[in-house]
Coordinates of C-alpha atoms and ligand atoms in Angstrom, one line a residue:
M68 CA 10.1 14.6 11.0
E69 CA 10.9 11.7 8.3
K70 CA 13.4 12.9 5.6
H71 CA 11.9 10.4 2.8
V72 CA 8.5 7.8 3.5
V73 CA 8.8 5.1 0.7
V74 CA 5.9 3.1 0.5
I75 CA 6.4 -0.6 -1.3
Y76 CA 3.0 -2.4 -1.8
P77 CA 2.3 -4.6 -4.8
H78 CA -1.5 -3.3 -6.5
P79 CA -2.7 0.0 -7.6
D80 CA -4.8 1.0 -4.7
D81 CA -3.3 -0.9 -2.0
E82 CA -1.5 2.3 -1.3
S83 CA -5.0 4.5 -1.3
F84 CA -6.8 1.2 1.0
G85 CA -3.9 0.8 3.5
A86 CA -1.5 4.2 4.1
A87 CA -3.1 7.5 2.3
G88 CA -4.2 9.0 5.3
T89 CA -0.5 8.6 6.9
I90 CA 0.8 9.8 3.5
T91 CA -1.2 12.9 3.1
K92 CA 0.3 13.2 7.1
Y93 CA 3.6 13.4 5.9
R94 CA 2.6 15.5 2.5
E95 CA 0.9 18.2 4.2
E96 CA 4.6 18.1 6.5
E97 CA 6.7 18.6 3.3
V98 CA 7.8 15.0 3.8
P99 CA 8.6 13.6 0.0
V100 CA 6.5 10.4 -0.4
T101 CA 7.6 7.8 -3.1
Y102 CA 5.3 5.1 -4.5
L103 CA 6.8 1.5 -5.0
C104 CA 4.1 -0.3 -7.0
G105 CA 4.7 -3.8 -7.7
T106 CA 2.4 -4.3 -10.6
L107 CA -0.8 -2.9 -12.9
G108 CA -3.3 -4.9 -11.1
E109 CA -3.7 -6.3 -14.6
M110 CA -4.9 -10.0 -13.3
G111 CA -7.9 -8.0 -11.4
R112 CA -10.8 -9.8 -12.3
N113 CA -13.2 -6.5 -12.0
M114 CA -13.9 -5.7 -15.5
G115 CA -17.6 -3.7 -14.1
T116 CA -20.8 -4.1 -15.3
P117 CA -21.5 -3.4 -18.2
A118 CA -17.8 -4.4 -19.0
F119 CA -15.1 -1.1 -19.3
A120 CA -12.2 -3.0 -19.7
N121 CA -11.1 -6.1 -21.1
R122 CA -7.5 -8.4 -20.7
E123 CA -6.3 -6.3 -23.1
T124 CA -7.3 -2.8 -21.7
L125 CA -7.7 -3.5 -18.0
P126 CA -3.3 -2.4 -17.1
E127 CA -3.6 1.0 -19.1
I128 CA -7.1 1.9 -17.4
R129 CA -5.4 0.8 -14.0
K130 CA -2.4 2.5 -14.8
E131 CA -4.2 5.7 -15.4
E132 CA -5.7 5.0 -12.2
L133 CA -2.6 4.7 -10.3
I134 CA -1.3 8.4 -11.9
E135 CA -4.7 9.4 -10.9
A136 CA -4.7 9.2 -7.2
C137 CA -1.0 9.7 -6.7
K138 CA -1.8 12.9 -8.2
Q139 CA -4.3 13.5 -5.5
L140 CA -1.8 12.4 -3.1
D141 CA 1.1 14.4 -4.1
V142 CA 3.4 11.4 -4.2
D143 CA 5.9 10.3 -6.4
L144 CA 5.2 7.3 -8.5
R145 CA 7.5 4.5 -9.5
M146 CA 5.6 2.0 -11.3
L147 CA 8.1 -1.6 -10.7
G148 CA 6.7 -3.4 -13.8
Y149 CA 6.3 -7.2 -12.6
R150 CA 3.4 -9.3 -13.6
D151 CA 0.1 -9.1 -10.9
K152 CA -0.3 -12.4 -9.4
T153 CA 3.2 -13.4 -9.8
M154 CA 4.7 -12.0 -7.1
E155 CA 5.3 -15.3 -4.7
F156 CA 6.9 -17.0 -7.6
E157 CA 9.8 -14.4 -8.2
D158 CA 13.0 -15.0 -6.6
K159 CA 12.8 -12.9 -3.7
R160 CA 16.5 -11.7 -3.7
H161 CA 15.9 -10.8 -6.9
V162 CA 13.5 -8.0 -5.9
A163 CA 15.1 -7.4 -2.9
E164 CA 18.1 -6.3 -5.3
H165 CA 16.0 -4.3 -7.6
L166 CA 14.1 -2.6 -4.3
K167 CA 17.4 -2.2 -2.7
S168 CA 18.6 -0.5 -5.9
I169 CA 15.9 2.3 -6.0
L170 CA 16.6 2.8 -1.7
D171 CA 20.1 3.3 -2.3
E172 CA 19.0 5.9 -4.3
I173 CA 15.6 7.6 -3.0
Q174 CA 17.6 6.7 0.9
P175 CA 14.9 7.2 3.3
S176 CA 14.0 7.3 6.4
L177 CA 11.0 5.4 6.4
V178 CA 9.5 2.4 4.2
I179 CA 6.3 1.3 4.8
T180 CA 4.6 -2.1 3.1
H181 CA 2.8 -5.2 3.9
Y182 CA 3.8 -7.8 6.9
P183 CA 5.1 -11.2 5.4
E184 CA 2.2 -13.9 6.1
H185 CA -0.8 -11.5 7.5
A186 CA -1.4 -9.6 4.7
V187 CA -4.0 -11.6 3.1
H188 CA -2.6 -12.0 0.0
P189 CA 0.1 -13.6 -2.0
D190 CA 1.6 -10.6 -3.9
H191 CA 1.1 -8.8 -0.5
N192 CA 3.1 -11.3 1.5
A193 CA 6.0 -11.2 -1.8
M194 CA 6.3 -7.7 -1.9
G195 CA 6.2 -7.0 1.9
A196 CA 9.0 -10.3 2.2
A197 CA 11.2 -8.6 -0.4
A198 CA 11.0 -5.0 0.7
I199 CA 11.8 -6.0 4.4
E200 CA 15.1 -8.4 2.6
A201 CA 15.8 -5.3 0.8
V202 CA 16.4 -3.3 4.1
R203 CA 17.7 -5.8 5.8
M204 CA 20.8 -6.1 2.8
M205 CA 21.5 -2.4 3.5
D206 CA 24.1 -0.7 5.8
A207 CA 22.6 -1.2 9.9
Q208 CA 23.6 2.2 10.4
H209 CA 21.7 3.7 7.4
R210 CA 18.1 1.1 7.2
P211 CA 15.0 3.2 7.5
T212 CA 12.9 2.3 10.2
V213 CA 10.4 -0.1 8.3
W214 CA 6.4 -0.3 9.4
A215 CA 4.9 -3.6 8.0
Q216 CA 0.9 -3.6 7.7
A217 CA -1.0 -6.6 8.7
I218 CA -4.2 -6.4 7.2
T219 CA -5.7 -10.3 8.1
N220 CA -8.9 -10.1 9.8
D221 CA -7.0 -11.7 13.0
Y222 CA -3.6 -10.0 13.2
I223 CA -3.8 -8.3 16.2
N224 CA -4.3 -12.1 18.2
E225 CA -1.5 -13.2 16.5
L226 CA 1.1 -10.1 16.4
G227 CA -0.3 -8.2 19.3
E228 CA -1.2 -4.7 19.5
P229 CA 0.2 -2.2 16.5
D230 CA 3.1 -0.3 17.3
I231 CA 1.9 2.3 15.2
K232 CA -1.7 3.4 15.5
N233 CA -2.7 6.2 12.9
D234 CA -5.8 7.8 13.5
V235 CA -6.6 9.4 9.7
T236 CA -10.4 10.5 10.0
A237 CA -8.6 14.4 9.6
Y238 CA -7.2 13.1 6.4
F239 CA -10.3 11.3 5.5
D240 CA -11.4 12.8 2.5
K241 CA -8.6 12.7 0.3
K242 CA -8.2 9.3 1.2
M243 CA -11.8 8.8 -0.2
E244 CA -11.1 11.0 -3.6
A245 CA -7.5 8.4 -4.0
I246 CA -9.3 5.4 -3.7
L247 CA -12.1 6.0 -6.0
S248 CA -9.6 7.3 -8.3
H249 CA -8.7 3.9 -8.8
K250 CA -12.4 3.5 -10.6
S251 CA -12.6 0.1 -11.7
Q252 CA -12.0 -1.1 -7.9
A253 CA -13.9 1.2 -6.6
S254 CA -17.6 -0.1 -7.5
G255 CA -16.2 -3.4 -5.4
V256 CA -15.3 -0.7 -2.5
I257 CA -18.8 0.8 -2.1
G258 CA -20.3 -2.7 -2.5
Q259 CA -18.4 -4.1 0.9
F260 CA -20.0 -0.7 2.7
Q261 CA -23.4 -1.8 0.9
E262 CA -24.8 -4.0 4.4
Y263 CA -23.7 -1.0 6.6
W264 CA -26.0 0.8 4.5
A265 CA -29.5 0.5 5.7
T266 CA -28.7 1.3 9.6
E267 CA -25.4 4.1 8.9
D268 CA -24.1 6.7 7.1
M269 CA -22.0 5.1 4.2
K270 CA -19.5 8.3 5.4
E271 CA -19.7 6.7 9.0
A272 CA -19.2 3.6 7.6
A273 CA -16.5 4.1 5.1
K274 CA -15.0 6.1 8.2
K275 CA -15.1 3.3 10.2
H276 CA -12.7 0.8 8.6
L277 CA -10.7 3.6 6.5
G278 CA -10.6 5.9 10.1
K279 CA -7.5 3.8 11.1
E280 CA -3.7 2.9 9.7
Q281 CA -1.8 0.6 11.7
F282 CA 1.6 -0.8 11.6
Y283 CA 4.3 -2.6 13.3
I284 CA 7.9 -1.9 13.5
W285 CA 9.8 -4.5 12.0
H286 CA 12.9 -5.8 14.2
F287 CA 16.2 -6.7 12.7
G288 CA 17.3 -8.7 15.0
E289 CA 20.8 -7.1 14.9
Ligands
LIG260 ZN1 -3.4 -5.2 -2.9

């Protein structure tokens, strides 16, 4: 049984796509979950058709969506205030120290983040690397377990089978609710499934893509 789970990703919606099922499982077990969200995704290009947002309003819209998703998932939210699409330019040590100060306070038993260099977006890779560095800087006896999530298309070829394979189809409705809280992003999501609509029920197609959440246990090599 976990004591407290901390999820660390850079964008509003990473938590919903990447870990909503796993989060829901823990919340049902009454394990506290905190989401440390790096940015507000304010550089997103998805402004809707017709445009419902502009550069000035998008951060506020995405912030409200993030708050709503975290309400759906029943997790504590901390917004870290980094700038979207610039995580890779932040000083890794500085971000790691920031994250470590929060981890020292929360003392989680498990940290979930992206697998550096296997997480597609530079923000994902940078935030994952900083999160792992933060845990590495902790006292070895007090380190939480780290689950790193790879999301590239060929990650299994490169990294082998994931250590943790969570079948989250039981939590699928909650996961979709969380994803759809991110309204400004959801039209893109639904578009991704459109190609399957002709042959399959949308929900079945979505389940195939979102029904599994997989992670690698990070080894600190000490
Ligand atoms: Zn993201």
